XYZ file of C-alpha atoms in Angstrom:
727
model
C 64.437 133.229 85.687
C 65.456 136.248 83.820
C 67.117 134.407 81.071
C 64.470 131.636 81.002
C 61.961 134.449 80.418
C 64.254 136.321 77.600
C 64.612 133.285 75.804
C 60.897 132.054 76.006
C 59.753 135.642 74.918
C 62.240 135.700 72.007
C 59.914 133.054 69.934
C 56.712 133.430 71.904
C 55.631 135.863 68.945
C 56.477 133.262 66.220
C 53.857 130.821 65.405
C 55.942 128.510 63.224
C 58.537 127.823 66.269
C 55.567 127.251 68.833
C 54.504 123.680 69.708
C 51.795 123.462 72.302
C 52.203 119.619 73.541
C 50.430 117.366 76.166
C 52.224 114.444 77.256
C 49.493 111.850 78.048
C 49.523 107.602 78.778
C 48.210 105.248 80.977
C 49.001 105.695 84.518
C 52.461 104.449 85.860
C 54.033 104.449 82.127
C 56.706 107.119 82.728
C 54.775 110.469 81.515
C 56.423 112.730 84.323
C 59.669 111.349 84.804
C 59.961 112.067 81.053
C 58.556 115.622 81.380
C 61.550 115.569 84.502
C 63.978 114.636 81.915
C 63.019 117.142 79.620
C 63.160 120.220 81.980
C 65.977 118.821 83.291
C 68.105 119.227 79.926
C 66.340 122.895 79.704
C 68.025 123.570 82.686
C 64.911 123.999 85.158
C 65.723 121.296 87.317
C 68.879 119.032 88.355
C 69.876 116.489 85.691
C 70.715 114.477 88.831
C 67.166 114.822 90.605
C 65.455 114.052 87.047
C 63.116 111.435 87.354
C 62.888 111.374 90.930
C 61.892 114.772 91.540
C 58.161 114.836 90.134
C 58.662 118.732 89.230
C 55.472 118.761 87.804
C 53.777 116.864 90.716
C 53.761 120.209 93.006
C 50.427 119.340 94.388
C 51.303 117.395 98.373
C 48.854 114.789 97.242
C 50.379 113.908 94.136
C 54.169 113.866 95.745
C 52.346 111.456 98.773
C 50.435 109.439 96.360
C 53.183 109.050 93.728
C 50.816 109.815 91.025
C 49.703 112.812 88.786
C 46.413 114.381 89.812
C 46.442 117.688 88.237
C 47.440 118.658 84.704
C 50.597 120.943 85.147
C 51.991 123.625 82.500
C 55.308 124.249 81.312
C 56.940 126.549 78.872
C 60.716 125.677 77.761
C 62.684 126.408 74.854
C 64.590 123.932 72.418
C 66.971 124.203 70.024
C 66.633 122.213 66.613
C 68.804 122.712 63.717
C 69.846 126.016 64.802
C 66.411 127.531 65.664
C 64.818 128.174 68.715
C 61.619 126.575 69.553
C 59.045 127.218 72.142
C 57.786 124.310 73.818
C 54.057 124.769 75.870
C 54.109 121.665 77.588
C 51.281 119.935 79.559
C 51.935 117.081 81.651
C 48.462 115.153 82.408
C 47.351 112.391 84.965
C 47.353 108.666 84.215
C 44.940 107.522 86.596
C 41.594 107.155 85.085
C 39.858 109.036 88.158
C 41.441 112.188 86.612
C 41.023 112.007 83.101
C 38.963 114.598 83.047
C 42.087 116.878 83.150
C 43.506 115.064 80.134
C 40.486 115.810 78.529
C 40.852 119.762 79.386
C 44.280 119.701 78.433
C 44.049 118.311 74.773
C 41.658 121.460 74.127
C 45.168 123.694 74.818
C 47.483 121.519 72.887
C 47.808 121.084 68.643
C 49.926 117.564 69.446
C 50.441 114.859 71.958
C 53.400 112.772 72.610
C 51.521 109.146 73.963
C 53.717 107.063 75.787
C 53.517 103.350 76.105
C 55.634 101.322 78.560
C 57.348 98.635 76.471
C 56.616 95.788 78.929
C 52.938 96.289 79.727
C 52.141 97.795 76.024
C 48.908 99.492 74.646
C 46.694 99.000 78.268
C 43.243 100.762 78.239
C 43.924 104.341 79.263
C 46.044 104.197 76.261
C 43.491 103.929 73.895
C 41.346 106.416 76.223
C 44.036 109.431 75.537
C 44.190 108.614 71.982
C 40.302 108.829 71.921
C 40.740 112.006 73.984
C 43.019 113.555 71.696
C 41.426 112.895 68.195
C 38.164 114.272 69.588
C 40.028 117.657 69.912
C 41.957 117.498 66.835
C 45.028 116.880 68.109
C 48.121 114.865 66.252
C 49.595 112.126 68.225
C 53.276 110.690 67.976
C 54.820 107.626 70.056
C 57.047 107.334 72.770
C 57.797 103.667 73.782
C 59.342 103.872 77.215
C 60.829 101.575 79.279
C 62.608 99.826 76.718
C 65.808 99.313 79.447
C 63.751 96.881 81.079
C 63.133 94.282 78.095
C 66.647 94.209 77.786
C 67.833 93.663 81.219
C 64.943 92.487 83.294
C 63.223 90.139 80.569
C 66.259 89.767 78.620
C 64.523 89.488 75.270
C 66.432 89.097 71.652
C 66.363 91.874 69.211
C 63.979 89.577 66.952
C 61.440 89.630 70.282
C 61.946 93.144 70.652
C 61.226 94.213 67.203
C 58.118 91.825 67.439
C 57.011 93.804 70.671
C 57.532 97.330 69.305
C 55.336 95.974 66.236
C 52.586 95.076 68.025
C 52.661 98.344 70.275
C 52.822 100.631 67.315
C 50.173 98.255 65.067
C 47.779 98.628 68.118
C 48.407 102.492 68.662
C 47.560 103.115 64.820
C 44.279 100.669 65.208
C 43.067 103.254 67.903
C 43.980 106.206 65.697
C 41.801 104.718 62.913
C 39.175 103.849 65.424
C 38.790 107.284 66.652
C 39.388 109.439 63.374
C 38.387 109.838 59.920
C 40.399 107.768 57.010
C 41.968 110.514 55.528
C 43.256 111.890 59.217
C 44.584 108.111 60.016
C 46.245 107.749 57.028
C 48.032 111.197 57.647
C 48.874 110.735 61.168
C 49.923 107.011 60.817
C 52.846 106.324 63.187
C 55.797 104.262 62.081
C 59.358 104.093 62.840
C 60.599 104.634 59.083
C 59.109 108.402 59.104
C 60.409 109.091 62.469
C 56.913 109.330 64.558
C 57.738 106.490 66.807
C 60.955 107.119 69.590
C 62.136 104.473 72.026
C 63.958 105.064 75.116
C 63.990 105.151 78.889
C 62.922 108.040 80.872
C 64.072 106.911 83.798
C 67.650 106.515 82.458
C 67.353 109.611 80.214
C 68.428 107.900 76.938
C 66.207 107.530 73.609
C 66.571 107.134 69.951
C 64.418 107.366 66.903
C 65.129 106.434 63.357
C 66.181 110.152 62.013
C 68.390 109.920 65.176
C 70.069 106.932 64.173
C 70.673 107.939 60.566
C 72.201 111.336 62.033
C 74.718 110.264 64.674
C 75.259 106.370 63.338
C 74.028 104.617 66.405
C 72.283 101.436 65.881
C 69.906 99.459 67.934
C 72.566 96.993 68.694
C 74.597 99.471 70.462
C 71.636 100.783 72.565
C 71.395 96.546 73.079
C 75.095 96.243 74.101
C 75.570 99.543 76.079
C 72.661 98.641 78.477
C 73.949 95.268 78.694
C 77.100 96.579 79.751
C 75.405 98.909 82.244
C 76.410 101.922 80.435
C 73.383 103.838 80.556
C 75.625 107.142 81.322
C 77.058 107.133 78.508
C 73.981 106.141 76.543
C 72.742 109.455 77.775
C 75.439 111.156 76.482
C 75.689 110.109 73.119
C 71.229 109.855 72.765
C 70.016 112.570 75.159
C 66.235 111.781 75.645
C 65.327 115.545 75.371
C 66.896 115.753 71.965
C 65.317 112.893 70.286
C 62.030 113.589 71.887
C 61.850 117.212 71.464
C 63.312 117.127 67.948
C 60.447 114.514 67.060
C 57.874 116.970 68.569
C 59.026 120.085 66.405
C 59.929 117.633 63.126
C 56.304 116.039 63.474
C 53.755 117.807 65.584
C 51.964 120.755 64.141
C 52.633 124.555 65.175
C 49.446 126.345 66.041
C 48.975 128.250 62.942
C 48.909 124.732 61.261
C 46.531 123.329 63.144
C 43.909 126.141 63.165
C 42.911 124.815 59.773
C 41.046 121.315 61.062
C 40.977 122.848 64.589
C 38.831 125.558 64.567
C 36.086 123.823 62.279
C 36.089 120.872 64.562
C 35.802 122.483 67.856
C 34.203 125.699 66.983
C 30.705 125.926 66.008
C 30.696 129.226 64.088
C 31.164 130.340 60.840
C 34.717 130.584 60.232
C 34.343 132.936 57.284
C 33.182 135.624 59.304
C 35.669 138.134 60.164
C 36.521 136.709 64.095
C 36.649 133.149 62.280
C 39.563 134.196 59.842
C 41.232 135.938 62.707
C 41.180 132.397 64.187
C 41.750 130.591 61.004
C 44.469 132.704 59.956
C 46.057 132.742 63.901
C 45.990 136.708 63.715
C 47.910 138.030 66.622
C 46.377 141.263 65.928
C 42.388 140.069 65.377
C 39.899 139.827 68.106
C 40.957 138.315 71.365
C 39.138 134.967 71.784
C 40.297 132.267 74.393
C 38.998 129.367 75.812
C 40.018 128.585 79.889
C 41.116 124.722 79.831
C 41.900 124.927 83.908
C 41.221 127.131 86.806
C 43.020 126.902 90.186
C 42.440 128.884 93.191
C 46.042 130.486 94.803
C 45.609 131.472 98.243
C 48.104 134.538 97.199
C 47.033 135.528 93.308
C 43.529 134.423 93.895
C 41.737 132.609 90.860
C 44.157 131.848 87.851
C 42.727 130.842 84.657
C 44.837 128.630 81.915
C 43.892 129.607 78.842
C 44.372 128.526 75.098
C 44.467 131.641 72.844
C 43.281 131.107 69.328
C 42.888 134.761 68.179
C 44.198 137.778 69.129
C 46.473 138.897 71.929
C 45.932 138.881 76.109
C 47.228 142.056 77.886
C 47.339 142.693 81.432
C 44.736 144.917 82.718
C 42.629 143.790 79.752
C 38.315 143.380 80.464
C 37.471 139.970 79.519
C 33.709 138.846 78.981
C 32.915 135.372 79.003
C 30.393 134.202 76.716
C 28.739 131.678 79.110
C 29.244 133.375 82.405
C 28.006 136.924 80.573
C 30.268 138.707 83.254
C 33.204 140.996 82.859
C 36.459 140.274 84.650
C 39.891 141.801 84.822
C 43.229 140.297 83.749
C 45.141 141.404 86.665
C 48.012 139.465 85.534
C 48.985 137.503 82.134
C 51.902 135.053 82.390
C 53.468 131.838 81.099
C 54.006 128.530 83.223
C 56.706 127.109 84.554
C 55.731 124.163 86.616
C 54.505 125.621 89.922
C 55.461 129.120 88.980
C 54.011 131.934 86.691
C 56.234 134.055 84.829
C 54.842 137.399 84.630
C 54.882 139.374 81.221
C 53.037 142.450 79.613
C 50.946 140.467 77.032
C 50.765 136.683 75.482
C 49.977 136.306 71.738
C 47.466 133.817 70.662
C 48.816 130.237 69.697
C 50.177 129.922 73.605
C 48.809 128.706 76.744
C 48.234 131.737 79.128
C 48.204 132.194 82.993
C 45.719 134.962 83.422
C 45.249 136.029 87.181
C 41.876 137.582 88.107
C 38.776 136.074 85.722
C 36.773 134.085 87.583
C 35.499 131.772 84.833
C 34.581 128.394 84.924
C 36.660 125.710 82.789
C 35.429 125.678 79.062
C 34.123 129.482 79.197
C 35.223 131.039 76.119
C 36.189 134.674 76.534
C 36.590 137.904 74.580
C 37.822 141.588 75.043
C 34.624 143.207 76.436
C 33.088 145.382 73.985
C 34.341 142.981 71.167
C 31.667 141.539 68.742
C 30.096 138.626 70.858
C 30.487 135.251 68.941
C 29.801 131.702 69.335
C 31.331 129.960 72.296
C 33.675 127.405 71.832
C 32.118 123.334 72.107
C 31.945 122.670 75.604
C 35.059 120.151 76.732
C 33.059 117.184 77.274
C 34.728 113.811 79.199
C 34.536 110.705 77.356
C 32.975 108.977 80.858
C 30.434 110.683 82.876
C 30.444 110.550 86.549
C 28.933 107.235 88.124
C 30.107 107.829 91.956
C 28.483 110.198 94.346
C 28.975 110.844 97.986
C 26.405 112.853 100.461
C 28.870 115.690 102.157
C 27.504 117.506 104.864
C 29.202 120.062 107.113
C 30.040 119.020 110.562
C 29.313 122.670 111.869
C 26.156 124.626 110.683
C 28.243 127.579 110.712
C 30.538 125.983 108.091
C 27.538 125.713 105.460
C 28.276 128.902 103.350
C 31.884 128.183 103.319
C 31.200 124.711 102.101
C 28.593 125.366 99.716
C 31.136 128.023 98.025
C 34.044 125.829 98.369
C 32.241 123.210 96.494
C 31.266 125.539 93.466
C 34.445 126.546 93.207
C 35.590 122.777 92.169
C 32.885 121.880 90.282
C 34.072 124.996 88.177
C 37.798 123.875 87.976
C 36.895 120.726 87.478
C 33.659 119.758 84.873
C 33.560 116.037 85.479
C 32.833 117.171 88.911
C 28.961 117.641 89.763
C 27.545 119.137 92.717
C 24.201 119.184 93.999
C 23.157 121.513 97.038
C 20.059 121.673 98.948
C 20.526 125.058 100.594
C 18.282 124.749 103.101
C 19.600 121.565 104.579
C 22.803 121.605 103.634
C 23.271 118.140 102.151
C 25.518 117.902 99.405
C 25.758 115.455 96.584
C 29.159 115.477 94.833
C 29.242 112.919 91.945
C 33.025 112.368 90.332
C 34.728 109.610 88.106
C 35.377 107.729 90.787
C 35.942 107.193 94.751
C 39.787 108.579 94.428
C 38.576 111.917 92.285
C 35.957 112.485 94.762
C 38.424 111.953 97.819
C 41.806 113.924 96.168
C 39.691 116.608 94.504
C 37.324 116.999 97.006
C 37.467 115.627 100.371
C 41.312 116.686 100.484
C 40.530 120.291 99.353
C 37.424 120.911 101.840
C 40.086 119.416 104.534
C 42.497 122.072 103.432
C 40.267 124.768 103.930
C 39.640 123.717 107.395
C 35.803 122.694 106.771
C 35.320 119.631 108.906
C 32.790 117.313 107.311
C 30.625 113.951 107.222
C 31.111 112.380 103.755
C 28.581 109.135 103.398
C 29.841 105.925 101.968
C 29.599 106.059 97.877
C 26.347 106.098 95.898
C 26.055 104.829 92.725
C 23.647 106.713 90.373
C 21.475 104.273 88.766
C 19.269 104.928 85.503
C 15.873 104.213 84.589
C 14.377 102.861 81.490
C 11.921 100.539 79.725
C 11.817 97.315 77.606
C 8.722 97.535 75.944
C 6.152 99.999 74.029
C 3.499 100.960 76.031
C -0.387 101.407 75.123
C -1.973 104.861 74.346
C -2.249 106.560 78.032
C -4.231 109.556 78.743
C -2.666 112.413 81.382
C -4.633 114.697 82.970
C -3.968 117.923 84.207
C -5.027 118.844 87.976
C -7.928 121.126 87.126
C -9.318 117.973 84.711
C -9.829 120.485 82.124
C -7.126 118.941 79.910
C -5.940 115.458 78.406
C -2.774 114.592 76.965
C -2.731 110.946 74.759
C 0.769 109.672 74.944
C 2.845 106.389 74.521
C 6.143 105.653 75.525
C 8.917 103.018 73.611
C 12.438 102.175 73.744
C 14.847 103.990 71.471
C 16.747 101.935 69.163
C 20.173 101.440 70.382
C 21.785 102.703 67.626
C 19.758 106.061 67.961
C 20.349 106.349 71.632
C 24.161 106.145 71.014
C 24.256 108.958 68.150
C 21.678 111.044 71.219
C 24.507 110.290 73.261
C 27.648 110.849 71.150
C 27.333 112.889 68.360
C 23.202 114.767 68.589
C 24.805 117.797 70.188
C 27.815 118.590 68.417
C 26.261 118.178 64.780
C 22.999 120.207 66.167
C 25.708 122.965 66.616
C 27.475 122.582 63.312
C 24.746 121.780 61.322
C 23.820 124.373 58.472
C 20.164 123.751 59.054
C 17.817 121.072 61.181
C 17.287 118.635 57.609
C 21.207 117.618 58.270
C 20.674 116.759 62.001
C 17.292 114.375 61.011
C 19.144 112.831 58.060
C 21.614 111.647 60.632
C 18.919 110.505 63.269
C 17.433 108.515 59.940
C 20.832 107.002 59.513
C 21.259 106.200 62.617
C 18.002 104.012 62.369
C 15.062 106.313 63.187
C 11.734 106.492 61.602
C 11.783 109.667 58.919
C 8.220 110.792 59.687
C 9.295 110.616 63.483
C 12.471 112.567 62.840
C 10.479 115.297 60.825
C 8.646 115.477 63.971
C 10.781 115.668 67.143
C 9.660 118.068 69.744
C 12.710 117.877 71.684
C 15.651 115.505 72.171
C 17.196 115.537 75.594
C 20.008 113.602 76.812
C 19.408 109.981 75.360
C 15.932 110.655 74.854
C 13.141 111.740 72.261
C 10.116 113.443 72.559
C 7.798 113.129 68.904
C 4.850 115.015 67.918
C 2.460 111.993 66.475
C -0.704 113.922 66.507
C -2.536 115.780 63.779
C -3.943 119.301 64.096
C -4.004 119.789 68.170
C -5.470 123.137 68.575
C -3.948 125.280 70.408
C -0.400 122.895 71.096
C 2.150 125.573 69.643
C 0.851 127.595 72.759
C 1.709 124.794 75.394
C 4.370 123.032 73.455
C 6.784 124.871 75.766
C 5.280 123.729 79.051
C 5.764 119.888 77.353
C 9.105 119.973 76.613
C 9.784 121.506 80.057
C 7.708 118.418 81.824
C 9.550 116.178 79.400
C 13.063 117.480 81.017
C 11.785 117.045 84.350
C 10.342 113.399 83.787
C 13.988 112.468 82.277
C 15.717 113.986 85.073
C 13.929 112.244 87.789
C 11.961 108.999 86.543
C 8.722 107.563 88.091
C 10.790 104.388 89.798
C 13.330 105.910 92.309
C 13.945 109.702 90.767
C 16.936 108.522 88.914
C 17.656 109.900 85.479
C 15.924 108.133 82.444
C 17.441 107.168 79.563
C 16.556 105.827 75.838
C 12.766 106.946 75.908
C 10.906 107.933 73.235
C 7.840 109.670 74.056
C 5.147 110.058 71.425
C 1.975 112.780 71.596
C -0.916 110.839 69.749
C -3.546 113.762 70.952
C -4.888 116.064 73.261
C -7.817 117.722 74.597
C -7.337 120.933 75.719
C -9.458 124.175 77.364
C -10.652 127.082 74.980
C -9.284 129.241 77.770
C -5.305 129.887 77.883
C -5.610 130.595 81.635
C -6.674 127.289 82.369
C -3.830 125.535 80.194
C -0.702 127.298 81.716
C 2.042 125.245 83.055
C 0.399 124.891 86.242
C -2.084 122.480 84.316
C -0.260 121.309 81.114
C 3.342 120.078 83.157
C 1.624 117.774 85.565
C -0.396 116.489 82.878
C 2.479 115.854 80.764
C 4.477 114.091 83.308
C 1.403 111.830 84.528
C 0.955 110.795 80.841
C 4.548 109.944 80.880
C 4.209 108.175 84.069
C 1.487 106.347 83.498
C 3.075 105.003 79.786
C 6.418 104.393 81.522
C 4.907 101.840 84.249
C 3.177 99.933 81.669
C 6.280 99.494 79.157
C 8.002 96.640 81.639
C 10.437 99.656 83.844
C 13.723 98.662 84.416
C 16.324 100.060 86.753
C 19.840 100.092 85.098
C 23.372 100.316 86.529
C 26.628 101.493 85.486
C 29.068 99.027 84.774
C 33.022 98.828 84.080
C 34.450 97.104 81.315
C 37.734 96.323 82.648
C 41.078 94.578 81.947
C 42.502 92.773 84.736
C 46.159 91.636 84.496
C 47.493 88.925 86.871
C 50.119 86.208 86.972
C 48.330 82.837 85.793
C 48.803 80.857 88.606
C 46.368 83.279 90.321
C 44.055 83.617 87.308
C 41.023 81.287 88.638
C 41.340 83.426 92.350
C 40.965 86.694 90.146
C 38.181 85.311 88.189
C 35.765 83.970 91.731
C 36.687 87.570 92.714
C 35.016 89.040 89.613
C 32.124 86.483 90.061
C 31.224 87.087 93.638
C 31.083 90.850 92.656
C 28.106 89.947 90.171
C 30.964 90.163 87.201
C 30.604 88.453 83.675
C 33.626 87.524 81.950
C 33.852 88.422 78.601
C 37.326 86.930 77.315
C 40.729 85.458 78.718
C 44.461 85.183 77.268
C 47.417 83.656 78.790
C 50.966 84.272 77.377
C 53.583 82.844 79.455
C 53.482 83.386 82.961
C 50.787 86.439 82.512
C 47.152 86.410 82.304
C 44.754 88.804 80.991
C 40.676 88.806 81.961
C 38.247 91.198 80.253
C 35.088 91.510 82.381
C 32.452 93.731 83.010
C 31.538 94.548 86.638
C 28.766 96.735 88.552
C 29.967 100.006 89.777
C 28.501 99.268 92.733
C 30.332 96.164 93.452
C 33.683 97.780 92.965
C 33.849 99.723 96.330
C 37.092 97.710 98.014
C 37.825 95.308 94.865
C 41.256 97.051 94.306
C 42.215 95.631 97.547
C 40.622 92.181 97.108
C 42.159 91.855 93.674
C 45.636 92.733 95.427
C 44.822 89.924 98.025
C 43.889 87.239 95.914
C 46.685 87.569 93.383
C 49.458 87.944 95.747
C 49.869 91.629 95.438
C 50.303 91.183 91.548
C 47.119 91.650 90.262
C 45.956 95.368 88.938
C 42.843 96.340 86.891
C 42.409 99.038 83.982
C 39.079 100.511 82.716
C 38.201 99.990 79.548
C 34.714 101.607 79.164
C 31.728 102.755 81.406
C 28.364 101.106 80.262
C 24.860 100.617 81.017
C 22.698 97.415 81.525
C 19.329 96.657 83.038
C 19.599 95.506 86.921
C 18.608 91.601 87.145
C 15.102 91.379 87.884
C 15.396 89.416 90.892
C 17.657 92.497 92.544
C 15.510 95.581 90.995
C 12.456 96.218 93.503
C 15.139 95.774 96.287
C 17.326 98.069 95.170
C 14.376 100.486 93.941
C 13.281 100.492 97.491
C 16.559 100.713 98.986
C 16.956 104.108 96.796
C 13.720 105.659 97.479
C 14.605 105.031 101.139
C 17.815 107.116 100.963
C 15.782 109.894 99.406
C 12.991 110.082 101.519
C 10.553 108.877 99.130
C 7.394 106.497 99.691
C 8.851 103.015 100.801
C 6.467 101.285 98.272
C 7.056 100.509 94.532
C 5.486 103.345 92.378
C 1.885 102.771 90.737
C -0.310 103.986 88.418
C -2.541 105.174 91.680
C 0.309 107.630 93.150
C-alpha cells in the first residue's frame, strides 16, 4: 500500500498529469470487468482474477446480484511515453434504476469512457449515459467491447465487423450531436482514425486502437487470426487492454485544468471573473477551497465519508468545512483518496482530484468551502435525467424503531438524491420514492434490514400527475371571512413551454444576467410576450401570470398568492397528486382595505379556491407516467412479447426484424410494469429483455379515470367521492 500511495502522491499535485474519468455503459456491457483488468495491470488485484473478481463491486448485494449498484472510486498511476499519470476512475452502475449514481459521478469527472457491447450495439442506456455526461460538460471516448464474440460466436467476416463498428460509432456520435452544441459535437466527434475509439475484449484482457496498431504493427487481421486460433493469452501480452485503454484516456480525455474552461461556466452560476471564479478557472491549488460532494456513504467504523470533487484550493485534515446549502460547519477528520473499498489517508488533497473526506455530514450535491472564507454561489444541483416514479409506504414493525427508521431514511436521501422521502412523524407512515422497484429494494429496504430495522412495506405505488385539457371560464375565489375575492382562470401550458420549464428554466434563471434573458427564452418557446412580462411565479412545470391591471395592494399579498400556487401545484384537487402543465391567470381582485383582514389565513384559501374552481371546469385529467422502452426478443417470440405489451395497456411504437432477432419499441404505463420482466422472460423462453428509453407522462384513458381517482383518494384517506365545486 505504501508504494501505491507514494506513486499517487508523486503526481497528485500536477494537474496536467491527472485524468478524472468515469466508465459508463448499458447494463452488462462490461464496465466492471474492464475496470478489474485496468486495476490488475496496475498491480492492485490479481491478473488471474481480473474479470471475475468484480473488485469494484464491494457491496454484498452487488456480488449477489452480479450488477453494480453503487459508483465506486479508485486512483491508479499509469505510465505513458515516460511520464506518470494519475487516473482517478469511477466505475458506475449500468442498471437504469441506479442511474442517479451515474449522474453524480459525472459531476466528479472531466471525461467518460463509454463502453458499447459489440454484439448488442448502442442501447437505450448508452444514450442516457451520453446525455448525463454532456449535461455536465464531460467529454466522451468510446470502447467497443466483446469483439471476441463477433469472431468466435457470430463468425462475422471482417467486412461485416467493420460495418457493425461503423454503425456503433455513428450512433454514439448521433447522441453526441443530440445533447451537445454544434461546436462541441464537432470537436468531440469520435472516430477510429483519430484514436478516440478502441476495440477489444474486457473479459480476455486485450484491446487495440489505431494509434496502437501504428505503434506496434499489429493489424486487425492479426487479431481475427489469433482469436480464431484461441490465442487470447498472446493477444493479452501483445495488446494489453490497460495500455491501449489508458493511453487513449491520457491522449484524448482532458486534464482538470483544461476542462475548467467550459465546465465551471456550465455548472457554476457565479461570476467567473470574481476572485474565487478565477481560482476555479485557473485551477489554483493555493486559492479558495471549493468542492462539491458527489457521493456520501455511512461507514460503520469511520462514520460519514463524503466523496468530493475539488474545483479550487486544497482540502486538509482538520479543516472546518462550511456547507453553503446546509449552512453548517463540519470538521474534516481525515482526508484521503480512493482505492476501491479502501481509502488511503493523506494530509491534504489539492484541487483537480476526487477526495474522500471523513467527518462532514453533508448531503450529495452540497457545495462547501473553508469556514471563514468568502461565501459564494453554490454549484448547480445535480439533477438526474429521470425523476422518481415508484413509491412504497414503509412502516416499522416495532413502534420503538420509528426514530431509528426516520434517521436511517433521512440519511439515505442525503446519500442518494434520486430517493425522495416523505415522513409523517406522528403516524410513522413513510413514503419512499425511487427510480424503480429495484432502486427502492436495493438502496432502502436492504439498507434498513442491515440496520436491524424490521419493516412493513406496501406494494409499489405509482405517483400520478394532474392536468387539464381546456381553458376555464373566469372564476371567483373567496376568502373565509368573505371580505376578499380573486378572479382567475386556468388553461393548459403549450407543450414546448412546459418542456422548457421542466428542462431549461431553472438553469437559465440561475445563469442569466437579468430577467429579460429568461423572458425572451420563454417567448422563443411559445409563451405570449405579455404573459412572459408578467410572470408572478414559475413552479415546476406551471406558471402563475398577473393578467390584472392596477389591483390596489396586490404587492402586499403577492407572497401569499405564490405560496397558495405552490400548495395547489403540490396537491391537485382530483387526488392530491402533483399538478403539471398549468397556467393560472389572475384577472382581478377585490381586497379588504384593512391589511389584518387580508393576511395569509384569508388569501391562501381564496387563491386555492379560485384555482380549484377553474381547474375543475377545464376538463381535468389524471396523467400517468409511462416508460418508453425497447424490447429485444427472438423473432419467433415477437408476437408473444407484443401480446404481453398489449395486455398491459401498452402501445407499440414500431418494430424491426433482423435475422433471428426482433426489436419492439413501445410505451407502457409504469403501473402495469410490476412483474413485467418475469412475464416477458416467460413469453420469450427466457431470451427477451427490455431497456428504458425515456419516462413520459400521458393522460390516463377517460374510461379509467374516475375509478383511479377514487382508488387514490381511498389510499390517502380522502373523501370517497369525486371532487366538486361545492366541497
